[in-house]
Amino acid sequence: MDFNYTRTVRVTSYLLLVLAVTQALYTILYITEVNLSRQLIWGLEGLLFTVLVAFAGAAMVQAKSYQVGWSCIAFSAVFNLVQVSIGLTMFGPFREATSQLEALGSVMGAVVALSFMIYYAAKLLLGFAALIFGIAKLTGGAKALGGLTAVVGVLAMFANGILIVFGRDTFLPSAVAGGSGVLATLLLALCLMKLSPEDKEILSHP
């Protein structure tokens, strides 16, 4: 099966859009305390992240410019896959073990902290990608979408960078970093989805 650059970009944008929706849905269900299956949602995200690695990586190789943007998307997918895998395979057993032996609480805390560190790194990379492709869209004529995407990308980079440097318990709520990253992902998906033939020519040739 052959995927040219245009098809690769289109599939990548769809994957990013679905992932933004699933992450927003999970957040809403968590806040409203609705009972949900983490296995189902995180498992689906793990599958989508795996496929995203392939398509964003292919786009990075196919493109003649903006490789850093594609690299950000591809490696954010790798980081997110690792983070989701930690949540699915380690949170449950450690929580159960902690309930039986309180001394393991610090170990559980370390696992959660590791998961969030990887999560913030992934969102920072997506913010960087949003900045890169937002500017590309801005210079291509779509000033509203491109400008908004670039601004949100900077916000996501800043918020997640702060939590990486200073830790999850710093002065900035974790929800701000995560929320800005999800919004950056959504706008990034729209930028890539709305590429005109001229935009695709710019992105695929120097």
Tab-separated table of C-alpha atoms in Angstrom:
chain	number	residue	atom	x	y	z
A	1	MET	CA	0.000	0.000	0.000
A	2	ASP	CA	1.485	3.307	-1.104
A	3	PHE	CA	0.974	6.491	0.883
A	4	ASN	CA	2.137	9.655	-0.826
A	5	TYR	CA	2.892	12.822	1.114
A	6	THR	CA	-0.632	14.228	0.772
A	7	ARG	CA	-2.267	11.050	2.069
A	8	THR	CA	0.242	10.791	4.901
A	9	VAL	CA	-0.507	14.354	6.026
A	10	ARG	CA	-4.242	13.729	5.825
A	11	VAL	CA	-4.102	10.552	7.920
A	12	THR	CA	-1.829	12.268	10.456
A	13	SER	CA	-4.288	15.143	10.820
A	14	TYR	CA	-7.196	12.729	11.356
A	15	LEU	CA	-5.265	10.812	14.001
A	16	LEU	CA	-4.392	14.026	15.850
A	17	LEU	CA	-8.027	15.133	15.711
A	18	VAL	CA	-9.329	11.856	17.139
A	19	LEU	CA	-6.687	11.897	19.874
A	20	ALA	CA	-7.596	15.460	20.853
A	21	VAL	CA	-11.241	14.420	21.116
A	22	THR	CA	-10.520	11.289	23.178
A	23	GLN	CA	-8.287	13.205	25.600
A	24	ALA	CA	-10.880	15.956	26.009
A	25	LEU	CA	-13.605	13.337	26.538
A	26	TYR	CA	-11.552	11.526	29.169
A	27	THR	CA	-10.919	14.806	31.002
A	28	ILE	CA	-14.627	15.689	30.999
A	29	LEU	CA	-15.631	12.237	32.266
A	30	TYR	CA	-12.950	12.373	34.964
A	31	ILE	CA	-14.022	15.818	36.175
A	32	THR	CA	-17.704	14.849	36.247
A	33	GLU	CA	-16.749	11.627	38.077
A	34	VAL	CA	-18.463	9.445	35.502
A	35	ASN	CA	-17.468	5.801	35.801
A	36	LEU	CA	-15.401	4.837	32.769
A	37	SER	CA	-13.052	2.125	31.609
A	38	ARG	CA	-9.486	3.396	31.565
A	39	GLN	CA	-8.497	0.262	29.694
A	40	LEU	CA	-10.851	1.097	26.838
A	41	ILE	CA	-9.948	4.776	26.473
A	42	TRP	CA	-6.225	4.497	27.205
A	43	GLY	CA	-5.997	1.321	25.140
A	44	LEU	CA	-7.598	3.100	22.194
A	45	GLU	CA	-5.207	6.018	22.626
A	46	GLY	CA	-2.271	3.610	22.765
A	47	LEU	CA	-3.386	2.114	19.454
A	48	LEU	CA	-3.811	5.552	17.861
A	49	PHE	CA	-0.423	6.745	19.131
A	50	THR	CA	1.215	3.641	17.652
A	51	VAL	CA	-0.261	4.348	14.220
A	52	LEU	CA	0.585	8.065	14.557
A	53	VAL	CA	4.257	7.202	15.032
A	54	ALA	CA	4.241	5.484	11.637
A	55	PHE	CA	2.476	8.230	9.696
A	56	ALA	CA	4.179	11.229	11.312
A	57	GLY	CA	7.514	9.475	10.890
A	58	ALA	CA	6.735	8.846	7.226
A	59	ALA	CA	5.778	12.504	6.735
A	60	MET	CA	9.054	13.572	8.333
A	61	VAL	CA	10.958	11.501	5.780
A	62	GLN	CA	8.810	12.562	2.815
A	63	ALA	CA	8.840	16.297	3.567
A	64	LYS	CA	11.602	18.510	2.236
A	65	SER	CA	11.029	21.183	4.868
A	66	TYR	CA	9.513	21.557	8.360
A	67	GLN	CA	11.099	18.258	9.414
A	68	VAL	CA	11.372	19.550	12.986
A	69	GLY	CA	7.587	19.922	13.111
A	70	TRP	CA	7.042	16.367	11.905
A	71	SER	CA	9.711	15.119	14.300
A	72	CYS	CA	7.829	16.780	17.175
A	73	ILE	CA	4.614	15.007	16.212
A	74	ALA	CA	6.290	11.617	15.785
A	75	PHE	CA	8.225	11.713	19.048
A	76	SER	CA	5.265	13.114	20.980
A	77	ALA	CA	3.383	10.011	19.858
A	78	VAL	CA	6.229	7.812	21.158
A	79	PHE	CA	6.216	9.636	24.508
A	80	ASN	CA	2.437	9.442	24.788
A	81	LEU	CA	2.500	5.717	23.999
A	82	VAL	CA	5.004	5.149	26.804
A	83	GLN	CA	2.960	7.301	29.189
A	84	VAL	CA	-0.287	5.472	28.410
A	85	SER	CA	1.477	2.128	28.744
A	86	ILE	CA	2.730	3.062	32.212
A	87	GLY	CA	-0.799	4.042	33.231
A	88	LEU	CA	-2.352	0.832	31.937
A	89	THR	CA	0.223	-1.637	33.211
A	90	MET	CA	1.577	-0.099	36.426
A	91	PHE	CA	-1.005	2.174	38.070
A	92	GLY	CA	-3.385	-0.643	39.025
A	93	PRO	CA	-0.845	-3.080	40.512
A	94	PHE	CA	0.973	-0.333	42.434
A	95	ARG	CA	-2.303	1.063	43.778
A	96	GLU	CA	-3.312	-2.380	44.995
A	97	ALA	CA	0.104	-3.004	46.517
A	98	THR	CA	0.020	0.385	48.249
A	99	SER	CA	-3.321	-0.430	49.846
A	100	GLN	CA	-1.708	-3.491	51.400
A	101	LEU	CA	1.647	-1.942	52.267
A	102	GLU	CA	1.722	1.808	52.890
A	103	ALA	CA	5.515	1.922	52.548
A	104	LEU	CA	5.065	1.479	48.789
A	105	GLY	CA	3.235	4.814	48.585
A	106	SER	CA	6.413	6.677	47.677
A	107	VAL	CA	7.112	4.177	44.889
A	108	MET	CA	3.608	4.670	43.540
A	109	GLY	CA	4.181	8.412	43.668
A	110	ALA	CA	7.397	8.012	41.700
A	111	VAL	CA	5.631	5.994	38.992
A	112	VAL	CA	2.919	8.643	38.693
A	113	ALA	CA	5.542	11.407	38.576
A	114	LEU	CA	7.396	9.574	35.782
A	115	SER	CA	4.174	9.222	33.838
A	116	PHE	CA	3.418	12.932	34.138
A	117	MET	CA	6.970	13.925	33.182
A	118	ILE	CA	6.620	11.975	29.930
A	119	TYR	CA	3.126	13.423	29.442
A	120	TYR	CA	4.403	16.993	29.768
A	121	ALA	CA	7.262	16.323	27.362
A	122	ALA	CA	4.795	14.991	24.775
A	123	LYS	CA	2.538	18.017	25.148
A	124	LEU	CA	5.513	20.381	24.875
A	125	LEU	CA	6.490	18.748	21.583
A	126	LEU	CA	2.932	19.050	20.271
A	127	GLY	CA	2.969	22.714	21.256
A	128	PHE	CA	6.211	23.155	19.322
A	129	ALA	CA	4.670	21.435	16.287
A	130	ALA	CA	1.617	23.700	16.581
A	131	LEU	CA	3.903	26.732	16.627
A	132	ILE	CA	5.823	25.569	13.539
A	133	PHE	CA	2.821	24.634	11.416
A	134	GLY	CA	0.784	27.547	12.755
A	135	ILE	CA	3.426	29.962	11.473
A	136	ALA	CA	3.502	28.054	8.178
A	137	LYS	CA	-0.256	28.446	7.884
A	138	LEU	CA	-0.046	32.096	8.936
A	139	THR	CA	2.457	32.947	6.222
A	140	GLY	CA	0.360	30.932	3.771
A	141	GLY	CA	-2.613	33.269	4.147
A	142	ALA	CA	-4.802	31.648	6.812
A	143	LYS	CA	-3.968	34.259	9.426
A	144	ALA	CA	-6.728	33.479	11.945
A	145	LEU	CA	-6.175	29.729	12.192
A	146	GLY	CA	-2.411	29.975	11.822
A	147	GLY	CA	-2.047	32.765	14.359
A	148	LEU	CA	-4.273	31.079	16.943
A	149	THR	CA	-2.460	27.758	16.507
A	150	ALA	CA	0.934	29.395	16.941
A	151	VAL	CA	-0.156	31.283	20.069
A	152	VAL	CA	-1.676	28.195	21.688
A	153	GLY	CA	1.449	26.262	20.723
A	154	VAL	CA	3.634	28.740	22.590
A	155	LEU	CA	1.297	28.540	25.608
A	156	ALA	CA	1.500	24.737	25.611
A	157	MET	CA	5.301	24.837	25.361
A	158	PHE	CA	5.551	27.356	28.192
A	159	ALA	CA	3.078	25.626	30.535
A	160	ASN	CA	4.469	22.131	30.069
A	161	GLY	CA	8.053	23.383	30.154
A	162	ILE	CA	7.421	24.962	33.564
A	163	LEU	CA	6.115	21.689	34.983
A	164	ILE	CA	9.041	19.736	33.529
A	165	VAL	CA	11.550	22.124	35.128
A	166	PHE	CA	9.836	22.810	38.460
A	167	GLY	CA	7.750	19.677	38.935
A	168	ARG	CA	4.061	18.762	38.982
A	169	ASP	CA	3.444	20.402	42.355
A	170	THR	CA	4.631	23.824	41.211
A	171	PHE	CA	2.575	27.019	41.073
A	172	LEU	CA	1.000	26.122	37.713
A	173	PRO	CA	-1.915	23.638	37.776
A	174	SER	CA	-1.294	20.482	35.794
A	175	ALA	CA	-4.666	20.915	34.085
A	176	VAL	CA	-3.436	24.112	32.412
A	177	ALA	CA	-0.496	22.290	30.854
A	178	GLY	CA	-2.585	19.335	29.765
A	179	GLY	CA	-5.474	21.453	28.501
A	180	SER	CA	-3.229	23.744	26.463
A	181	GLY	CA	-1.546	20.673	24.978
A	182	VAL	CA	-4.876	19.155	23.951
A	183	LEU	CA	-6.021	22.448	22.407
A	184	ALA	CA	-2.706	22.746	20.558
A	185	THR	CA	-3.222	19.212	19.244
A	186	LEU	CA	-6.717	20.072	18.003
A	187	LEU	CA	-5.580	23.248	16.231
A	188	LEU	CA	-2.543	21.469	14.803
A	189	ALA	CA	-4.850	18.821	13.357
A	190	LEU	CA	-7.036	21.514	11.772
A	191	CYS	CA	-3.976	23.238	10.301
A	192	LEU	CA	-2.785	20.029	8.682
A	193	MET	CA	-6.292	19.067	7.607
A	194	LYS	CA	-6.907	22.412	5.915
A	195	LEU	CA	-3.698	22.486	3.900
A	196	SER	CA	-4.425	23.673	0.395
A	197	PRO	CA	-2.554	22.218	-2.598
A	198	GLU	CA	-0.302	25.283	-2.476
A	199	ASP	CA	0.404	24.695	1.227
A	200	LYS	CA	1.278	21.076	0.577
A	201	GLU	CA	3.638	22.132	-2.177
A	202	ILE	CA	5.359	24.535	0.239
A	203	LEU	CA	5.657	21.871	2.940
A	204	SER	CA	6.917	19.132	0.635
A	205	HIS	CA	9.469	21.173	-1.349
A	206	PRO	CA	12.181	23.622	-0.268
